[in-house]
mmCIF file with all atom_site columns, C-alpha atoms in Angstrom:
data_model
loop_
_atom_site.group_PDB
_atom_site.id
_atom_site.type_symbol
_atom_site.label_atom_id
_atom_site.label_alt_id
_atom_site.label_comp_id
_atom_site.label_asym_id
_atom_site.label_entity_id
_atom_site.label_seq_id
_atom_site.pdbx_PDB_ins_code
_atom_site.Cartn_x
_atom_site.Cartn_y
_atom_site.Cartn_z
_atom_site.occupancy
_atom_site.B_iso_or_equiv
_atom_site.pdbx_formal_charge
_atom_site.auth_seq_id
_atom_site.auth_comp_id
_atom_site.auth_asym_id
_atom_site.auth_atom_id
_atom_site.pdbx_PDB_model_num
ATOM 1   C CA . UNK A 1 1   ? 57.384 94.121  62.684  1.00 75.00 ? 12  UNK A CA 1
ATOM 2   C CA . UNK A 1 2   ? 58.997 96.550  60.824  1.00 78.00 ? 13  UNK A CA 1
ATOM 3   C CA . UNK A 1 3   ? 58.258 99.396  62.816  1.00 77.00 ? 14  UNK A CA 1
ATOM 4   C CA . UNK A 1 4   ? 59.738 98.001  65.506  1.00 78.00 ? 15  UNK A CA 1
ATOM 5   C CA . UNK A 1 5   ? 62.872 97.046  63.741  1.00 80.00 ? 16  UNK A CA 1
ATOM 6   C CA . UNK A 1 6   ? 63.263 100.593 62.857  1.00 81.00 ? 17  UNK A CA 1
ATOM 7   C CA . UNK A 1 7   ? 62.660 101.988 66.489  1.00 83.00 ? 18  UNK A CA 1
ATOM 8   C CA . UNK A 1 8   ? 65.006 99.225  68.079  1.00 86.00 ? 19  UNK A CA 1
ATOM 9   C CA . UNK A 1 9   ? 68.126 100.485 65.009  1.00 89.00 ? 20  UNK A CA 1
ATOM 10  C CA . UNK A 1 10  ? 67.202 104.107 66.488  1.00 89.00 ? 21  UNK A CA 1
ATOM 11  C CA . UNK A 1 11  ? 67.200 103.509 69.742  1.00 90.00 ? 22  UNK A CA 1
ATOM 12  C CA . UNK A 1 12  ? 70.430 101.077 69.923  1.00 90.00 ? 23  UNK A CA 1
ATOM 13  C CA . UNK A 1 13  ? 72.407 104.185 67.215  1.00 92.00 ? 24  UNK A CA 1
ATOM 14  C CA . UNK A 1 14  ? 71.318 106.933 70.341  1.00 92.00 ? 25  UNK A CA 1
ATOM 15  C CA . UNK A 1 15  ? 72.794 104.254 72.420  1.00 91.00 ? 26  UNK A CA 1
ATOM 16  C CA . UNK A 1 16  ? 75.845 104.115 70.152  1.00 91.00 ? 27  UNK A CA 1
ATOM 17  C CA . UNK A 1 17  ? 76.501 107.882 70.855  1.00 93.00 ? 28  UNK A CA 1
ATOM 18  C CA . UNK A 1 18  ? 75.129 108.069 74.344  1.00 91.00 ? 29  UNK A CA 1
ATOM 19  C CA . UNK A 1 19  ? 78.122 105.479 74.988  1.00 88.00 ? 30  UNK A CA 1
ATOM 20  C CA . UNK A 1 20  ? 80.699 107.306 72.914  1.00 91.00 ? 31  UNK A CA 1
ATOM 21  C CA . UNK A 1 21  ? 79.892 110.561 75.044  1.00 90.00 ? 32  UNK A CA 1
ATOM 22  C CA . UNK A 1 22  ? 79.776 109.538 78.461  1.00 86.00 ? 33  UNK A CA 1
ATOM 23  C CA . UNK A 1 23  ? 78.705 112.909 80.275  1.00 89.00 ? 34  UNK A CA 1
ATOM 24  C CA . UNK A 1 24  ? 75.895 113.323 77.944  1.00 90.00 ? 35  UNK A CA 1
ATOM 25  C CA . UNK A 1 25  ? 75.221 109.281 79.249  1.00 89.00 ? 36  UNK A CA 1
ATOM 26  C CA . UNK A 1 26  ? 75.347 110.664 83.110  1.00 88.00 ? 37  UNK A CA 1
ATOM 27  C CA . UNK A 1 27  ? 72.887 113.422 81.885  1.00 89.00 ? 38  UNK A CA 1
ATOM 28  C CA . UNK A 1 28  ? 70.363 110.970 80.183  1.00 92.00 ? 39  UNK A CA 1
ATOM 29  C CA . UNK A 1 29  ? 69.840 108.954 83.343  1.00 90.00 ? 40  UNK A CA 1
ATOM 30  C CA . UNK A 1 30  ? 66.787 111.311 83.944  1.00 90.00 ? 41  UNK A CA 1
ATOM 31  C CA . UNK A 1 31  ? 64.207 110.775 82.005  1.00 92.00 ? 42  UNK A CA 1
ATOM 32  C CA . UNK A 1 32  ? 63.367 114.432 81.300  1.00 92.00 ? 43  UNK A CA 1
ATOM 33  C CA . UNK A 1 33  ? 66.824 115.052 80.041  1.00 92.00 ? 44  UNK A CA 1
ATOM 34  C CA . UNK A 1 34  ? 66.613 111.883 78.104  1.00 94.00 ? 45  UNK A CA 1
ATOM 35  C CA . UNK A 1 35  ? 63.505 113.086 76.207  1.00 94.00 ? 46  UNK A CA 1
ATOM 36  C CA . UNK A 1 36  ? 65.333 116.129 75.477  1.00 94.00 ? 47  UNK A CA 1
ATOM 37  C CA . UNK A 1 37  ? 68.849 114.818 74.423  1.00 94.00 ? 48  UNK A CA 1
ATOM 38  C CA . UNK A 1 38  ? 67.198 112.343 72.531  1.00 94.00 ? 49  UNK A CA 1
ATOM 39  C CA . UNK A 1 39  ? 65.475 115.537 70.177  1.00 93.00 ? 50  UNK A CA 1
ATOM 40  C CA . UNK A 1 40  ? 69.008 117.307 70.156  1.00 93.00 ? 51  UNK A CA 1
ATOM 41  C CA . UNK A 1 41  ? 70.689 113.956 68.771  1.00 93.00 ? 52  UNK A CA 1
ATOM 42  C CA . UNK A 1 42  ? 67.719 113.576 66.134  1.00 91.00 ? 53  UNK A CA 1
ATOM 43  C CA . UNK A 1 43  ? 68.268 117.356 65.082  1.00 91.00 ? 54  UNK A CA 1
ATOM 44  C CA . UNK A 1 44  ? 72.692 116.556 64.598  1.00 91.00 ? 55  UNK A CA 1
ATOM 45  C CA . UNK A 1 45  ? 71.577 113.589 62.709  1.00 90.00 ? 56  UNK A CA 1
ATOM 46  C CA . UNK A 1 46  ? 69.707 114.989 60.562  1.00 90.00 ? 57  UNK A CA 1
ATOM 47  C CA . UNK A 1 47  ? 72.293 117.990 60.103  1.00 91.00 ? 58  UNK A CA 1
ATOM 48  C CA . UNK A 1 48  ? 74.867 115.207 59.169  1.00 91.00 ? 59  UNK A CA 1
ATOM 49  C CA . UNK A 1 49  ? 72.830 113.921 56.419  1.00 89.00 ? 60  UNK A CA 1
ATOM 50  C CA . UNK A 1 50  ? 71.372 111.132 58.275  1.00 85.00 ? 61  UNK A CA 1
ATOM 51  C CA . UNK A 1 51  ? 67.641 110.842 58.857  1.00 79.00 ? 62  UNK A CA 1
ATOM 52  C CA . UNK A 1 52  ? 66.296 108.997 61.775  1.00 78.00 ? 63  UNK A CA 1
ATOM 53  C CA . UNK A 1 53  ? 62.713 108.112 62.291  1.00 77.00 ? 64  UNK A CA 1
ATOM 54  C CA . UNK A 1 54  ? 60.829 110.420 64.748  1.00 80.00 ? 65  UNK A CA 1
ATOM 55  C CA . UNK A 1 55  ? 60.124 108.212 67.553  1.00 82.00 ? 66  UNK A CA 1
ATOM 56  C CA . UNK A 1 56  ? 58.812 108.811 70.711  1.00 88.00 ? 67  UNK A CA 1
ATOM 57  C CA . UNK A 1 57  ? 61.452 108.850 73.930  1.00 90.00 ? 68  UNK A CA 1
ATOM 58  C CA . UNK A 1 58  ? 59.162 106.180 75.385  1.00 91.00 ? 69  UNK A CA 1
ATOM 59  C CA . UNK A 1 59  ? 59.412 104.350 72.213  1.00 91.00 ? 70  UNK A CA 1
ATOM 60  C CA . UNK A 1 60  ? 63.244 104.688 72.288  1.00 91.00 ? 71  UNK A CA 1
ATOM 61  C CA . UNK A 1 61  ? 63.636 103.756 75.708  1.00 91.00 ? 72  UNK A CA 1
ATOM 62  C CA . UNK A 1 62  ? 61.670 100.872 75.271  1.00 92.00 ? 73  UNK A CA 1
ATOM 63  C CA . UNK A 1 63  ? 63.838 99.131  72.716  1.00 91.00 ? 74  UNK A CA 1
ATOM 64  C CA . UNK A 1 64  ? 67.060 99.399  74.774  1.00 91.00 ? 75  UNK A CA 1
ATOM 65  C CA . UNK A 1 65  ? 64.563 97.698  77.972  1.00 88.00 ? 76  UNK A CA 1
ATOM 66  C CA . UNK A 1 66  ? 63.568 95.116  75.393  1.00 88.00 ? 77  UNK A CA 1
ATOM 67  C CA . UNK A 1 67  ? 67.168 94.682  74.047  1.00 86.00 ? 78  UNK A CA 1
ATOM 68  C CA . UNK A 1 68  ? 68.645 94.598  77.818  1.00 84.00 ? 79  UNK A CA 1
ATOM 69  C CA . UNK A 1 69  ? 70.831 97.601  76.912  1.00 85.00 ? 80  UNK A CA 1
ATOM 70  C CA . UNK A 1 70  ? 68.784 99.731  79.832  1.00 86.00 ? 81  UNK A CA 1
ATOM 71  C CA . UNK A 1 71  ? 66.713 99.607  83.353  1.00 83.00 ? 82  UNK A CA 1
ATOM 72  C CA . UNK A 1 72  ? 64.216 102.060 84.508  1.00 85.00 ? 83  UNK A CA 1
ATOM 73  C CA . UNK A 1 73  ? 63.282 103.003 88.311  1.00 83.00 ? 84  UNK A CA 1
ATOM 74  C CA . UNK A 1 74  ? 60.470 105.422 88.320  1.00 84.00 ? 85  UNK A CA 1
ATOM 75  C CA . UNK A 1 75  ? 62.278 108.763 86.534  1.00 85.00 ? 86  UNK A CA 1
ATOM 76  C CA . UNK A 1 76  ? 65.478 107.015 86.724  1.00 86.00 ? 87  UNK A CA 1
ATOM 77  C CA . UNK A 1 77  ? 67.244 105.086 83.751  1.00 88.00 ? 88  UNK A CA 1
ATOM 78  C CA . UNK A 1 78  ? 70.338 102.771 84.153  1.00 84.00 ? 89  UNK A CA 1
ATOM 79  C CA . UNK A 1 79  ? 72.352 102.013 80.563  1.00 85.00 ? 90  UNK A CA 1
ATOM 80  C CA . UNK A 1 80  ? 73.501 98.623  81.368  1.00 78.00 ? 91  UNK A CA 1
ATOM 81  C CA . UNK A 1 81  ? 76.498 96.725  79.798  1.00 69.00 ? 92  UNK A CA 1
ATOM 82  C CA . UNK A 1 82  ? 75.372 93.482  80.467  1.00 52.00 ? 93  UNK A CA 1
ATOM 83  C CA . UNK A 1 83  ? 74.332 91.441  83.169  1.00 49.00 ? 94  UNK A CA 1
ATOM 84  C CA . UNK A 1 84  ? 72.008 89.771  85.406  1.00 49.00 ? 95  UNK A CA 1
ATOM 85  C CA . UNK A 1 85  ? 69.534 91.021  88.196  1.00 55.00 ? 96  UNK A CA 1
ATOM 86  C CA . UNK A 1 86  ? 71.832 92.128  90.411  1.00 56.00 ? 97  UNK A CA 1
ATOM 87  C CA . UNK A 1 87  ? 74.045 94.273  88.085  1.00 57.00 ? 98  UNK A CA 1
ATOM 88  C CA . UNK A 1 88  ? 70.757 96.119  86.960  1.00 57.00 ? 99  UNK A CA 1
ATOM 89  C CA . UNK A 1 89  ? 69.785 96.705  90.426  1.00 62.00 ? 100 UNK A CA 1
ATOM 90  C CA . UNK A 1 90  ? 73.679 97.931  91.184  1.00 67.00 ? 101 UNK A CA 1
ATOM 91  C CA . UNK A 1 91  ? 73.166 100.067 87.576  1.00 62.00 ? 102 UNK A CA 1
ATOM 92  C CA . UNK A 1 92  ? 69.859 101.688 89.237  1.00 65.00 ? 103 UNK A CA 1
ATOM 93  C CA . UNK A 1 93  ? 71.019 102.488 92.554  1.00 68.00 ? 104 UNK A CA 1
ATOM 94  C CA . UNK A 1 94  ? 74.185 104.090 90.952  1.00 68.00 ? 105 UNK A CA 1
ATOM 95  C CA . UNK A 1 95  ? 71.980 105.759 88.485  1.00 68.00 ? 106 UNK A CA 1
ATOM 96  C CA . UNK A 1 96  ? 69.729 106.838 90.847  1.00 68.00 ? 107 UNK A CA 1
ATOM 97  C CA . UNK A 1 97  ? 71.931 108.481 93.277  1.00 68.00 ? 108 UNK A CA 1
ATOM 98  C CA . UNK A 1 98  ? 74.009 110.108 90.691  1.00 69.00 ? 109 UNK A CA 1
ATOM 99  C CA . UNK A 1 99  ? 70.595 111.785 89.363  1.00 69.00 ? 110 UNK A CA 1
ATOM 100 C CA . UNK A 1 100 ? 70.029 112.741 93.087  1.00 71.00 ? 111 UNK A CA 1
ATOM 101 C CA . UNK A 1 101 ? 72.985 114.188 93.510  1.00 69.00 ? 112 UNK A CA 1
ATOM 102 C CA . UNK A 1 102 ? 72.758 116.186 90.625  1.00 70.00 ? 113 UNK A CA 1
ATOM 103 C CA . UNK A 1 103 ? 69.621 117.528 91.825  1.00 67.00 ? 114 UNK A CA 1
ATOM 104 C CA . UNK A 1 104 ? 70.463 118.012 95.237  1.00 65.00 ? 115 UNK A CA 1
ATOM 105 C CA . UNK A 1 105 ? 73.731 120.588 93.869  1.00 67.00 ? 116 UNK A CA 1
ATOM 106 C CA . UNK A 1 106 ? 71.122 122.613 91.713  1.00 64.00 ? 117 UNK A CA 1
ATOM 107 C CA . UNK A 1 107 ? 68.400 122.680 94.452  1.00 66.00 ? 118 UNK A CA 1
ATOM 108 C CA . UNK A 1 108 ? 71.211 123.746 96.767  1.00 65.00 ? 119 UNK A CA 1
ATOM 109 C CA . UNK A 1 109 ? 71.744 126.519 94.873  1.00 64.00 ? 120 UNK A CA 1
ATOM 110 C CA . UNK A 1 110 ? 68.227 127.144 94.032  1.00 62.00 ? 121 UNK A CA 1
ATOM 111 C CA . UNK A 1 111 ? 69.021 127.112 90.010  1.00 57.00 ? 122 UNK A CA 1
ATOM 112 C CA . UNK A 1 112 ? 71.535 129.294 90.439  1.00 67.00 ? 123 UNK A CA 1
ATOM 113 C CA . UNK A 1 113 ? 69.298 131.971 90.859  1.00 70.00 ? 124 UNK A CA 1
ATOM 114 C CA . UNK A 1 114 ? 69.588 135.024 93.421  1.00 70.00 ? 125 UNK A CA 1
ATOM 115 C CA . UNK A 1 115 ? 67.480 137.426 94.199  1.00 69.00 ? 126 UNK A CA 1
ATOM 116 C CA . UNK A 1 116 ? 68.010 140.905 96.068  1.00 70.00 ? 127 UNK A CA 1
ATOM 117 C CA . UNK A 1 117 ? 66.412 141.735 99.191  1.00 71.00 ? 128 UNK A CA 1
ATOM 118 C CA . UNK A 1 118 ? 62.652 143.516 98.854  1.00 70.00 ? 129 UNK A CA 1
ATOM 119 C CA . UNK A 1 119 ? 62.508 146.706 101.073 1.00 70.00 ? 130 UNK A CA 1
ATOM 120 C CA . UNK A 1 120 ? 59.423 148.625 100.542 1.00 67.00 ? 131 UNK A CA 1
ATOM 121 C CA . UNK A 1 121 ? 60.146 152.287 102.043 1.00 66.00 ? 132 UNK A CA 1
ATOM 122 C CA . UNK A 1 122 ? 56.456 152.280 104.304 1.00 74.00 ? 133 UNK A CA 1
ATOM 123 C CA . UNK A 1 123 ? 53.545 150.332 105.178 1.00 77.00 ? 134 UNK A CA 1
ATOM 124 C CA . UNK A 1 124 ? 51.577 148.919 102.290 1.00 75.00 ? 135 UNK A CA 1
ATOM 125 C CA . UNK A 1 125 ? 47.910 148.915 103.523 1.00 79.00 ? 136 UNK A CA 1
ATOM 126 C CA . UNK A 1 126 ? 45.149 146.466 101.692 1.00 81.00 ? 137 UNK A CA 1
ATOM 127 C CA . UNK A 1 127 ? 43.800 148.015 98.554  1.00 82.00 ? 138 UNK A CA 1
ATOM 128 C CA . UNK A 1 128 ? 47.326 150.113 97.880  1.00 80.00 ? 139 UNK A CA 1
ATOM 129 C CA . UNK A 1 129 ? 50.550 149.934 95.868  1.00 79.00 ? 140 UNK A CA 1
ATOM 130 C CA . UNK A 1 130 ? 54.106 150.547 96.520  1.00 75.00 ? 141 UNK A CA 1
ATOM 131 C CA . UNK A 1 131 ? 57.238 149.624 94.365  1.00 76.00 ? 142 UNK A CA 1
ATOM 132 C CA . UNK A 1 132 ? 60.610 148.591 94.847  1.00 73.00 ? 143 UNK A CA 1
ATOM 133 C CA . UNK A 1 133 ? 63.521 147.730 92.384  1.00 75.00 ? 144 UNK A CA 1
ATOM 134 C CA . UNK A 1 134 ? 64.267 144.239 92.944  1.00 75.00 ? 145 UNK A CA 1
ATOM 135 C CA . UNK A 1 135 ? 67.371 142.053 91.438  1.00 77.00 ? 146 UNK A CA 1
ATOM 136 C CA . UNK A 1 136 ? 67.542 138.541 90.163  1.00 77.00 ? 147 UNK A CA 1
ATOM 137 C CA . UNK A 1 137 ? 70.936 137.229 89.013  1.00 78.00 ? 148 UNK A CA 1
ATOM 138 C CA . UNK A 1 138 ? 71.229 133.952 87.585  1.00 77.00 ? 149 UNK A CA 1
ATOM 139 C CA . UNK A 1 139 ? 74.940 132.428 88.140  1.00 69.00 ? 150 UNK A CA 1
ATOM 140 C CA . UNK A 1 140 ? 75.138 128.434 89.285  1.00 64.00 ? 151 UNK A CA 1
ATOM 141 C CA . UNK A 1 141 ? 75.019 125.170 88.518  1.00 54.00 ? 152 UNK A CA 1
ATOM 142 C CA . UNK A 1 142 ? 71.240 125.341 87.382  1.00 50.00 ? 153 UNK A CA 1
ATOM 143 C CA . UNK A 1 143 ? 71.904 128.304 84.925  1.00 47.00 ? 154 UNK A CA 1
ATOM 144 C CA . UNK A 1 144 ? 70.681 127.876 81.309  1.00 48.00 ? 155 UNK A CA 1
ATOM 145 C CA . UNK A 1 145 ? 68.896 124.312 81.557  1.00 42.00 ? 156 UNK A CA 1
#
């Protein structure tokens, strides 16, 4: 119906812009940072002038499975150009280990966060307190998101 008509002109627009920015593409093929890119994109539009109807990311993501634009393997999403079978299954795997990847760097580096050693100066017996300074520094890859 109608509804749907609007969803699917949303969904292949975020499309649109997801292809004419091709990091922010890499970035969408998780889910989570789909959901949220997808919110930023519908804030900008709005800024420019142009309204687009709140739809849910499922909703979104949905039309571009329905229009063959997309391909979805548990929190991973492939934005395909066209093809059969096989090229979404290539698009998934790609997808999927570029998503890895990304994780693996930020896990690596545990966020980016560090944190100073904890040396209490004496025993701390059960039922008593000591303090320490301790220092958390957040520098890498993770930093921010």
């Amino acid at each position: 119906g109608a509804a749907a008509a609007v969803a699917r002109e949303t969904a292949l627009a975020f499309l649109a812009f997801l292809d004419a920015n091709v990091e922010v593409r890499a970035e969408c093929e998780d889910k989570d940072a789909f959901r949220r890119r997808l919110a930023a994109w519908r804030a900008e539009e709005a800024a420019a002038g142009r309204q687009r109807q709140r739809h849910k990311a499922q909703d979104v993501l949905f039309q571009l499975l329905r229009a063959g634009k997309a391909a979805v393997a548990g929190s991973t999403i492939a934005f395909l150009a066209h093809g059969g079978k096989r090229a979404k299954q290539e698009a998934l795997a790609a997808s999927a280990g570029r998503v890895e990847a990304n994780r693996s760097t930020i896990e690596a580096d545990k966020g980016g966060v560090a944190v100073s050693g904890v040396a209490l100066p004496e025993t701390v017996r059960p039922g008593e307190t000591a303090t320490c300074q301790v220092a958390v520094r957040n520098h890498g890859a993770g930093g921010g998101r």
